[in-house]
Short mmCIF file of C-alpha atoms in Angstrom, two decimals:
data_model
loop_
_atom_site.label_atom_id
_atom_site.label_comp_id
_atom_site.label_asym_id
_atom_site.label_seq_id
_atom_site.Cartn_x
_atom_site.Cartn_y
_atom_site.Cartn_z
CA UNK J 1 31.73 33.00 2.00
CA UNK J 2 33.60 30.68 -0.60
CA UNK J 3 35.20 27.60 0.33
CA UNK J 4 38.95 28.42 1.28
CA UNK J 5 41.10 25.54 0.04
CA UNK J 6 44.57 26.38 2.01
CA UNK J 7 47.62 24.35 0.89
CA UNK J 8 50.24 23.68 3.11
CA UNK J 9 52.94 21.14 3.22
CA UNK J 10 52.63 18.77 6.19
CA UNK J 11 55.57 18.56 8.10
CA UNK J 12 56.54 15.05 8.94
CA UNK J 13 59.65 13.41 10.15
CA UNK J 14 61.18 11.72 6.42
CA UNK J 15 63.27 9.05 6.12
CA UNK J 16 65.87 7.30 9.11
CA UNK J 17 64.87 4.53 10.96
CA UNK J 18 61.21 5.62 10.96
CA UNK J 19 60.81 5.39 7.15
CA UNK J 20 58.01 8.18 7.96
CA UNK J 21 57.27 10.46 4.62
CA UNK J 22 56.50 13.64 3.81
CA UNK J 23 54.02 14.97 1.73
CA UNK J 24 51.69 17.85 0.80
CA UNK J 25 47.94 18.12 1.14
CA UNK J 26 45.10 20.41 1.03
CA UNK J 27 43.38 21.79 3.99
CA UNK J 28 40.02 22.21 3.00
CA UNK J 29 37.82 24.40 5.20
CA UNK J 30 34.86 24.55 6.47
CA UNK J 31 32.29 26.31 4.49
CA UNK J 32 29.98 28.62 5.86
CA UNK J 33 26.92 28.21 3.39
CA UNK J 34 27.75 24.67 4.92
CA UNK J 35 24.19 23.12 5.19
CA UNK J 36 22.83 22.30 8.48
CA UNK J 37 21.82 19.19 9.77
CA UNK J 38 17.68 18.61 11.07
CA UNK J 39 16.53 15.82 13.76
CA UNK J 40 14.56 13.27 12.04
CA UNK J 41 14.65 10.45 14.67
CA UNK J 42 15.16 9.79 18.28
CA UNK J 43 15.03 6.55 20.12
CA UNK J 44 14.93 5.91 23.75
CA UNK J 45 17.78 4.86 25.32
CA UNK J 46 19.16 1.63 25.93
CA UNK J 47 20.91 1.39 29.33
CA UNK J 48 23.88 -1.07 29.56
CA UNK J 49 26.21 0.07 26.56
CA UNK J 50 28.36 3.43 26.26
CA UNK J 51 26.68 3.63 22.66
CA UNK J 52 29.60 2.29 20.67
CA UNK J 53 28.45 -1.41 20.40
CA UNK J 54 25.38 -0.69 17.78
CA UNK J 55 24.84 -1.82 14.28
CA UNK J 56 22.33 -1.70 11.45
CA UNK J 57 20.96 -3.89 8.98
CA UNK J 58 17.97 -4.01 6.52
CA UNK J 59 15.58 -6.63 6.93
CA UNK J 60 13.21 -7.45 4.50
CA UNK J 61 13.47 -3.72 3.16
CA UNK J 62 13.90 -2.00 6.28
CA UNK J 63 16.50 -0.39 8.69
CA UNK J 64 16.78 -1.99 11.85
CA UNK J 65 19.22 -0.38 14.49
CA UNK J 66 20.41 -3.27 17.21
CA UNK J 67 21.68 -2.33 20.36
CA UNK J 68 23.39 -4.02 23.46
CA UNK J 69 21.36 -3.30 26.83
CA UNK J 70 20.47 -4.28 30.00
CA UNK J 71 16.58 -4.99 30.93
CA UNK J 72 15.59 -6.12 34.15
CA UNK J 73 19.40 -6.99 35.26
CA UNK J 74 20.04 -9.49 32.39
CA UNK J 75 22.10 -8.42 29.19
CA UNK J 76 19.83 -8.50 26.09
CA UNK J 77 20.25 -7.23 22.09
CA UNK J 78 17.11 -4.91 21.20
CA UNK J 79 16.20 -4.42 17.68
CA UNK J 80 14.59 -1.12 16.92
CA UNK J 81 12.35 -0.32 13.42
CA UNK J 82 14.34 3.11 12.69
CA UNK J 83 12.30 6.00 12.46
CA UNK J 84 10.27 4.49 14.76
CA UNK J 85 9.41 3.03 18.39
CA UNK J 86 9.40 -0.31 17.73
CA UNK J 87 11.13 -3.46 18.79
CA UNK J 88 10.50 -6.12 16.96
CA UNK J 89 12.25 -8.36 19.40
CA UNK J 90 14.30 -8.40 22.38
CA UNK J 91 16.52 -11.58 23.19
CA UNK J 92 18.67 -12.61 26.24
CA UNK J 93 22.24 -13.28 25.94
CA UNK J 94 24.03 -15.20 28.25
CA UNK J 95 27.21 -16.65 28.74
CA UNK J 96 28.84 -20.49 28.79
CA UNK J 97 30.75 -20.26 32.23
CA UNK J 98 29.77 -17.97 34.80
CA UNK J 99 33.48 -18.57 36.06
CA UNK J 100 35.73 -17.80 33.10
CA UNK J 101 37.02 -14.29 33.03
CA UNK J 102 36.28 -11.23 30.47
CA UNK J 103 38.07 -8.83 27.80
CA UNK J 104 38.31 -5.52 28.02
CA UNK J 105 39.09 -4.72 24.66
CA UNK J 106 36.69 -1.37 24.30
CA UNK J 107 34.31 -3.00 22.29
CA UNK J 108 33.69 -4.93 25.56
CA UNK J 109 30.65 -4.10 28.07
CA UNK J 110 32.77 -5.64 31.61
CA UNK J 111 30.66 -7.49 34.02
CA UNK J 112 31.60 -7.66 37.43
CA UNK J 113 30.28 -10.82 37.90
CA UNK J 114 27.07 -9.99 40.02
CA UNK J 115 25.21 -7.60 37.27
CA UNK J 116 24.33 -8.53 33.21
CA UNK J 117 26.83 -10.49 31.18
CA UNK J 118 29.55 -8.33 29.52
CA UNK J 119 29.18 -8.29 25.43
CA UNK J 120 31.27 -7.33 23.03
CA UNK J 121 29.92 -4.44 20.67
CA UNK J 122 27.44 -5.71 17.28
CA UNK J 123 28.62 -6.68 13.88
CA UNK J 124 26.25 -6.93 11.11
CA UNK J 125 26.73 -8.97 7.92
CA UNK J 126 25.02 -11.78 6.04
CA UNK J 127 25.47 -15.59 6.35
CA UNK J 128 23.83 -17.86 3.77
CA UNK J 129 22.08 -14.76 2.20
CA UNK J 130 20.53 -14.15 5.41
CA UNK J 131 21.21 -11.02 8.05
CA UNK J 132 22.69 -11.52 11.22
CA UNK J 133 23.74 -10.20 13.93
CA UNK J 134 27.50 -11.26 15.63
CA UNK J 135 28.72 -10.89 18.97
CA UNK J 136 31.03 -12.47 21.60
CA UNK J 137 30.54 -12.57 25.28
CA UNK J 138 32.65 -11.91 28.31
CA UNK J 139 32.62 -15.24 29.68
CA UNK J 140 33.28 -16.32 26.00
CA UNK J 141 30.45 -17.50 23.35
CA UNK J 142 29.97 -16.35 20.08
CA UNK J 143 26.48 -15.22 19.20
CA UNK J 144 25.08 -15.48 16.07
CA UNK J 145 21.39 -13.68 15.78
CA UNK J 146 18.93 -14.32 12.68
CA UNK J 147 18.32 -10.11 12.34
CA UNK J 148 14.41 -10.63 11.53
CA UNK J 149 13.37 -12.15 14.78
CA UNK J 150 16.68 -12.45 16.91
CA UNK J 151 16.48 -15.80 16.77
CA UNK J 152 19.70 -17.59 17.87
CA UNK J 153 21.04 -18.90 14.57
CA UNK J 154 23.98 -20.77 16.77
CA UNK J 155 26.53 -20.35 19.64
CA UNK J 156 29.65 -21.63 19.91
CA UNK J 157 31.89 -22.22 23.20
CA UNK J 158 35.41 -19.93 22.30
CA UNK J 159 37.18 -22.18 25.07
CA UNK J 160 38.64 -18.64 26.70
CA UNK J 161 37.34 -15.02 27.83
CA UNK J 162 36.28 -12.84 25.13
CA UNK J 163 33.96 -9.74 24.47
CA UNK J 164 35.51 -8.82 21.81
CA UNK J 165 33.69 -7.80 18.81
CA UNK J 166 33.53 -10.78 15.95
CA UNK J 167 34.12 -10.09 11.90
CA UNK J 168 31.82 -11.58 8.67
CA UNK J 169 33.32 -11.79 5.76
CA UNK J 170 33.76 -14.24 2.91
CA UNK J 171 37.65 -15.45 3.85
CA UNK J 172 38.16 -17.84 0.72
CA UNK J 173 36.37 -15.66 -2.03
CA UNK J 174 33.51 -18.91 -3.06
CA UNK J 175 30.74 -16.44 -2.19
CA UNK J 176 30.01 -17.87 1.70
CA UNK J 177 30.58 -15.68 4.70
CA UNK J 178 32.71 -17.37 7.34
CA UNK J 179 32.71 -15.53 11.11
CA UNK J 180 35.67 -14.57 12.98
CA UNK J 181 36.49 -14.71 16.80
CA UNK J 182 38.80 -14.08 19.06
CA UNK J 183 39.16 -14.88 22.98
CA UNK J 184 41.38 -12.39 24.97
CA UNK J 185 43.79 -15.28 25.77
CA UNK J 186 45.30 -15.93 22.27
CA UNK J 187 42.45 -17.99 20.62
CA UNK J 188 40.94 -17.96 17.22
CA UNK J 189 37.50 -19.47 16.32
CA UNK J 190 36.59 -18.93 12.35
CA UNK J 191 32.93 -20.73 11.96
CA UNK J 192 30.77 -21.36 8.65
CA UNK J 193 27.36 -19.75 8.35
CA UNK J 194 25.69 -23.07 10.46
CA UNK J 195 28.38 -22.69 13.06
CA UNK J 196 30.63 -25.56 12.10
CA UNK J 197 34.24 -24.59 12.18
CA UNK J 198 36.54 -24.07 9.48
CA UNK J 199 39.87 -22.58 11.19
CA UNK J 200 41.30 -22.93 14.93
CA UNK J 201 44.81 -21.58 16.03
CA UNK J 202 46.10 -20.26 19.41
CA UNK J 203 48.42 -17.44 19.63
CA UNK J 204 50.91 -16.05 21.84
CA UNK J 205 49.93 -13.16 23.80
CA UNK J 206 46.65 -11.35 24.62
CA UNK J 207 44.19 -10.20 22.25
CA UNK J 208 42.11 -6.85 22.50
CA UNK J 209 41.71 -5.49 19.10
CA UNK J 210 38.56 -6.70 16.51
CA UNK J 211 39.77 -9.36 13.71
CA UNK J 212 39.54 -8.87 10.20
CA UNK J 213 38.99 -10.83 7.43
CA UNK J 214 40.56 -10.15 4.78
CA UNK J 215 38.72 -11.04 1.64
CA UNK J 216 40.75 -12.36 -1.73
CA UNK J 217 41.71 -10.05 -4.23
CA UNK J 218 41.87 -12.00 -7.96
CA UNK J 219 43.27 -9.15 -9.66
CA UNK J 220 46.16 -8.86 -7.07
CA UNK J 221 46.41 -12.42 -6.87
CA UNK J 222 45.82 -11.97 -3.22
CA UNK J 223 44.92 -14.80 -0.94
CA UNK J 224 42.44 -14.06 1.71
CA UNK J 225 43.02 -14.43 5.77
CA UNK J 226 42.00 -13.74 9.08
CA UNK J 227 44.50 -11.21 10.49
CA UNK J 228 45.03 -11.25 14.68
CA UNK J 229 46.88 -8.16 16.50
CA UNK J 230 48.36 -9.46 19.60
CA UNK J 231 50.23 -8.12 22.96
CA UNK J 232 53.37 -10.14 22.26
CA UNK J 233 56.43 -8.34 20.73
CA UNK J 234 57.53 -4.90 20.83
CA UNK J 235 55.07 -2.86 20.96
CA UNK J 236 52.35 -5.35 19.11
CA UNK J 237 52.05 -8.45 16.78
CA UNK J 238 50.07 -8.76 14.17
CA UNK J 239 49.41 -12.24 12.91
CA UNK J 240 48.26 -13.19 9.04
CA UNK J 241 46.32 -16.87 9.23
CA UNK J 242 45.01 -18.59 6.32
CA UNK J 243 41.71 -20.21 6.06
CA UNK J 244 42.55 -23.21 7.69
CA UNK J 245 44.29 -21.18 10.50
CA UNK J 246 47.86 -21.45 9.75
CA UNK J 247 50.32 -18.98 9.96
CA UNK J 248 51.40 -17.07 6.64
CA UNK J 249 53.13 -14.66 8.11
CA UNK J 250 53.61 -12.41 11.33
CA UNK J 251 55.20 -9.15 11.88
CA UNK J 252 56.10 -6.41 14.75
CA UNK J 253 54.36 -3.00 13.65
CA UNK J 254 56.85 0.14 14.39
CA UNK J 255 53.92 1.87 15.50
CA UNK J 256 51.77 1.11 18.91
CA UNK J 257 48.51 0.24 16.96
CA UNK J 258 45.48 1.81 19.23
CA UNK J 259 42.81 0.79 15.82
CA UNK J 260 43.69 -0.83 12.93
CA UNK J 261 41.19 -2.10 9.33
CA UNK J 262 41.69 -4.06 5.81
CA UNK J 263 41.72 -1.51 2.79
CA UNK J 264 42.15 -2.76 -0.44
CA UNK J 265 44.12 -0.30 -2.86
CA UNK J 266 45.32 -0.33 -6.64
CA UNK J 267 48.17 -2.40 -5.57
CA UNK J 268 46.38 -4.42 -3.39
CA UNK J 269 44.83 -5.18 0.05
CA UNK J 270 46.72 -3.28 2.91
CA UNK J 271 46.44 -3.45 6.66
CA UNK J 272 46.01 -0.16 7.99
CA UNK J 273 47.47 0.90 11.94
CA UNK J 274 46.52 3.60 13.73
CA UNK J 275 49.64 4.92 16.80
CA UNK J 276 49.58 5.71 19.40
CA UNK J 277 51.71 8.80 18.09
CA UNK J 278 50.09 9.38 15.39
CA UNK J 279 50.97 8.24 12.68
CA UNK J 280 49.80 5.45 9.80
CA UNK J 281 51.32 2.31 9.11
CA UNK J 282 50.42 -0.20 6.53
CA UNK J 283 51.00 -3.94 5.95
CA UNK J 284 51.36 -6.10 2.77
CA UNK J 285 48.67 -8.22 3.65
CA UNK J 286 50.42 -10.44 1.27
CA UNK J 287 53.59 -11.24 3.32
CA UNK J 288 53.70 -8.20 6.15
CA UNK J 289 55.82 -6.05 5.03
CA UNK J 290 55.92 -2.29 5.16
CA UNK J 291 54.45 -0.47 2.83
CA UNK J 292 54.67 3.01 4.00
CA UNK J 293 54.50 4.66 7.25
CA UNK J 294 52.93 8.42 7.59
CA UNK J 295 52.80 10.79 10.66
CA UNK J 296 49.44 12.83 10.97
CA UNK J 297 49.68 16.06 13.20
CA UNK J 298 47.08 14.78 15.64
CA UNK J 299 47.41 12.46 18.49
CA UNK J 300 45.85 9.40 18.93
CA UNK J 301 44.73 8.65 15.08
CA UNK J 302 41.92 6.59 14.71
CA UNK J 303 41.70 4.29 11.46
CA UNK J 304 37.86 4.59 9.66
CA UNK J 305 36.25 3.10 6.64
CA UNK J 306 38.34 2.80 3.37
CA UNK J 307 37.18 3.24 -0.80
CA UNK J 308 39.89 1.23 -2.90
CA UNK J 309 41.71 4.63 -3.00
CA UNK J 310 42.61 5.89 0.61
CA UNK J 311 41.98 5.42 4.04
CA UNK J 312 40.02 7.83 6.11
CA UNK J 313 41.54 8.87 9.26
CA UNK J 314 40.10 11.06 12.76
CA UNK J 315 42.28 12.75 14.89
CA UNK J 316 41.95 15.26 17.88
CA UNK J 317 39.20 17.73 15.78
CA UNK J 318 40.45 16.67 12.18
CA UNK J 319 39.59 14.44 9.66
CA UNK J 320 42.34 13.36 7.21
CA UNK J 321 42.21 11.43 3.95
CA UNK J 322 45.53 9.19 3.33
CA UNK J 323 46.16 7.79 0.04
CA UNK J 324 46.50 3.82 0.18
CA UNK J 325 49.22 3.81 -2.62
CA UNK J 326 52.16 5.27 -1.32
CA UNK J 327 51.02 7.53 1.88
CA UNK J 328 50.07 11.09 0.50
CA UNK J 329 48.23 12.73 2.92
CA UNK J 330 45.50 13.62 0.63
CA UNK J 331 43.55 16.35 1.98
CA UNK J 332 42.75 17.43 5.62
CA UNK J 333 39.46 18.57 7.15
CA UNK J 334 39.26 20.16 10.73
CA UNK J 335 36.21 21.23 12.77
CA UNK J 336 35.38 21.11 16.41
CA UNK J 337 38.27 22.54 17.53
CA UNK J 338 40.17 19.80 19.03
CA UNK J 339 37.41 17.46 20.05
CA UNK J 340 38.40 14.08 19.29
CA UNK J 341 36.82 12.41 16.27
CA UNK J 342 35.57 8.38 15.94
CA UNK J 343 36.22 6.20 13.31
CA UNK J 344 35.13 7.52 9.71
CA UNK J 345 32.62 5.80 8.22
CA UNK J 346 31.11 6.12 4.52
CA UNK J 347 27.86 6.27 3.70
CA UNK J 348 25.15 7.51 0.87
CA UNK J 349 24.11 10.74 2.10
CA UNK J 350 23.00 12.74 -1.15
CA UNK J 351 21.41 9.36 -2.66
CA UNK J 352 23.55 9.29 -5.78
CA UNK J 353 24.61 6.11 -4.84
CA UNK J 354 28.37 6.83 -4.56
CA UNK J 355 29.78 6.56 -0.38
CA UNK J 356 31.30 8.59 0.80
CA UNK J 357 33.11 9.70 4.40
CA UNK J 358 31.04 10.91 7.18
CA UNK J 359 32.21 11.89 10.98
CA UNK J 360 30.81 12.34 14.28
CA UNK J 361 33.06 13.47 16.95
CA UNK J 362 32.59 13.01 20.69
CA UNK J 363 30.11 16.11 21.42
CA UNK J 364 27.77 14.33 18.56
CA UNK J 365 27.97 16.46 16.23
CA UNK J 366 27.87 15.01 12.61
CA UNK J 367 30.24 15.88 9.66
CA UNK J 368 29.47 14.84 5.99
CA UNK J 369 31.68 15.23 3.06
CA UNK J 370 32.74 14.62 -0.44
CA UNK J 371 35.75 12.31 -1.31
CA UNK J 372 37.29 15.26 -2.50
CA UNK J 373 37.00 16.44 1.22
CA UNK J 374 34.33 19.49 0.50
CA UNK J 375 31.75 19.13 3.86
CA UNK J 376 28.23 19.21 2.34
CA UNK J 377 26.52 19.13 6.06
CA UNK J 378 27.37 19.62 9.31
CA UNK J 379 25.71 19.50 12.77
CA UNK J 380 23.92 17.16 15.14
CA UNK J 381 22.37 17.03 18.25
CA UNK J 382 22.77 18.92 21.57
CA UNK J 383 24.83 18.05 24.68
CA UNK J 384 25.43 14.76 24.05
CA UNK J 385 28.33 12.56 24.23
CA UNK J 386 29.37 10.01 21.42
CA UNK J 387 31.94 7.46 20.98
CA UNK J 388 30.97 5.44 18.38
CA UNK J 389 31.43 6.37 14.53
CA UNK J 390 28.06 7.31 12.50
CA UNK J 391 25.57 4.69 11.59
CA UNK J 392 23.26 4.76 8.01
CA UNK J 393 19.58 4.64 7.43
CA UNK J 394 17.41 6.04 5.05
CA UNK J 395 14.16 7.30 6.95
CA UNK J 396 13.23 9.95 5.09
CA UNK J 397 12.82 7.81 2.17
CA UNK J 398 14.55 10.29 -0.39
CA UNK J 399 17.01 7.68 -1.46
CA UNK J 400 19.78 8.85 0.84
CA UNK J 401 21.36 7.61 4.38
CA UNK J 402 20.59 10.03 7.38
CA UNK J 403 23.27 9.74 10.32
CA UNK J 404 22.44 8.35 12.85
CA UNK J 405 24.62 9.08 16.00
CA UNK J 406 24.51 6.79 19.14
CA UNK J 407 25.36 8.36 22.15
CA UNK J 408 27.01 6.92 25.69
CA UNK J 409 23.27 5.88 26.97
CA UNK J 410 22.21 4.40 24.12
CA UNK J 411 20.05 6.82 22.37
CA UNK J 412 19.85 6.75 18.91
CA UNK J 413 19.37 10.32 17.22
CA UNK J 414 19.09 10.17 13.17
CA UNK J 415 20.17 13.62 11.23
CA UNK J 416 18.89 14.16 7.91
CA UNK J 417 21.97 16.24 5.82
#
């Protein structure tokens, strides 16, 4: 059967109080020549993470997959060859002060004091022209990894409970990666690539969402910053810092943000919200204000990946494109009935070296697509249960990423589209 590309205008509260638009989009179906995804990979588990808190990287060439687990009752990272059964290494992570408290922030593995230390989920970047390997403990460390052996490239004391996962990213625009933390108690920690740090601030209220670094934009004349959400105000607070960690700006979001990323558009870099009912809101990263605010008919929304253009969204079995500019819900893209979706991610699955947005959705199963919204594969593996968004790897060596989906016991299950 054809495609069927359905229009229909999205109805949407407009105007008021909310400032929430309307607009019209495309609901692009599902094709039934659709092609099928095949099992390429599968790992063995790693016990001690619900399969959320993996990364990848490529080390001298190769995909590695790293993973947060337990081994013999202490918390450890695992690197894993993909497409294969090796570990390369396998290091111990441990925490500063057995006594402090921990986050909970969902990227957060809790500890309840007697069994491994609880870790925040992995983020994987460079520093120095080198890959690493970021996370924060519980009792409040940051842990920087050299990705080739796991050697610990530093740690640094937060001063407060954290487990909450770190950013990379280069915050002044000279070409060096600075890392991001956060503690659950208000504090920010941004370090240089040998650990030294560069920014400090305390906030008020509690912290439970990822940072983000928000790199410089020349053409927009954009400074960069570290942007914090915090528990204080009504519902939320997000907080813009600059690289020396003073305040530019802070702001109460209308909506209750449950995920939130940095997009850059053609008018500049945005802060994207996901509500709790629903709907998109987006910051002027350059002094907070509103740019737009859309309503989505699902409920939660959970922010993804962004190209310069728009934002990818997943919602309760759909997958929406919103355009960064002013809001237009550009097309929508349902499957999996109303199984809720994670975070989009984009990634090179035909090898023509283009990304573009790719789903999995809590029963595993794997959605890839064209910007344009057209699904090119779908499928995945059986009876599992995922809650992390899609991870990238090219093991087939055909010059394009399979998916790799992580589920809740740490098994890692590649799908060749």
């Amino acid at each position: 059967m054809d495609r069927r590309v359905l229009f229909a205008t999205l109805i949407l509260l407009a105007g008021g109080a909310t400032g929430v638009g309307v607009a019209l989009f495309a609901f692009v179906g599902v094709d039934d020549a659709t092609t099928e995804t095949t099992i390429v990979w599968e790992s063995g588990p790693a016990p001690g993470d619900d399969g959320s808190g993996a990364a990848v990287a490529t080390v001298d060439g190769e995909p590695l997959l790293f993973r947060p687990a337990a081994e013999d009752g202490s918390r450890v990272v695992r690197a894993t060859a993909v497409g294969t059964d090796e570990t390369p290494w396998s290091v111990p992570v441990s925490g500063p002060d057995a006594e402090r408290g921990g986050g909970d922030a969902g990227d957060t593995n809790g500890s309840d004091g007697d069994g491994p230390v609880g870790v925040s989920g992995l983020t994987a970047g460079t520093l120095a022209g080198d890959p690493v390997v970021a996370l924060t403990t519980a009792p409040g460390e940051l842990v920087v990894l050299d990705a080739a052996d796991g050697t610990e490239r530093f740690a640094v004391d937060l001063g407060g409970p954290s487990g909450v996962r770190p950013a990379i990213g280069d915050l002044t625009g000279d070409g060096s990666r600075e890392v991001a933390a956060v503690t659950t108690d208000g504090g920010v920690r941004v370090v240089d690539a040998a650990g030294d740090s560069v920014a400090e601030a305390s906030l008020a209220g509690e912290i439970s969402r990822r940072p983000l670094i928000v790199e410089p934009d020349a053409e927009a004349d954009e400074r960069g910053g570290i942007a914090v959400l915090t528990t204080a105000g009504a519902p939320a607070t997000v907080h813009m810092l600059d690289a020396s960690g003073g305040m530019r700006w802070t702001t109460e979001p209308t909506v209750n943000p449950l995920s939130w990323n940095a997009a850059d558009s053609r008018d500049g870099p945005v802060l994207a919200l996901g509500g709790a009912n629903g709907n998109i809101e987006t910051l002027e990263t350059s002094d907070g204000s509103d740019r737009y605010e859309v309503g989505l008919q699902d409920l939660p929304v959970v922010i993804g990946d962004a190209d310069p253009g728009r934002v990818y969204v997943g919602g309760s079995g759909s997958v929406w494109a919103v355009d960064l500019l002013d809001g237009e819900v550009v097309w929508k893209q349902q499957y999996g009935a109303s199984t809720r979706i994670n975070e989009p991610r984009m990634g090179d699955v035909d090898g023509d070296g283009e990304l573009a947005p790719v789903v999995v959705n809590r029963d595993g199963e794997a959605l890839a697509m064209t910007q344009q919204g057209e699904v090119t594969a779908r499928g995945g593996p059986a009876e599992v249960v995922a809650y992390g968004g899609p991870l990238f790897a090219d093991i087939t060596g055909d010059g394009g990423d399979e998916v790799i989906v992580v589920a809740d016991d740490g098994t890692a299950i590649a799908v060749d589209t």
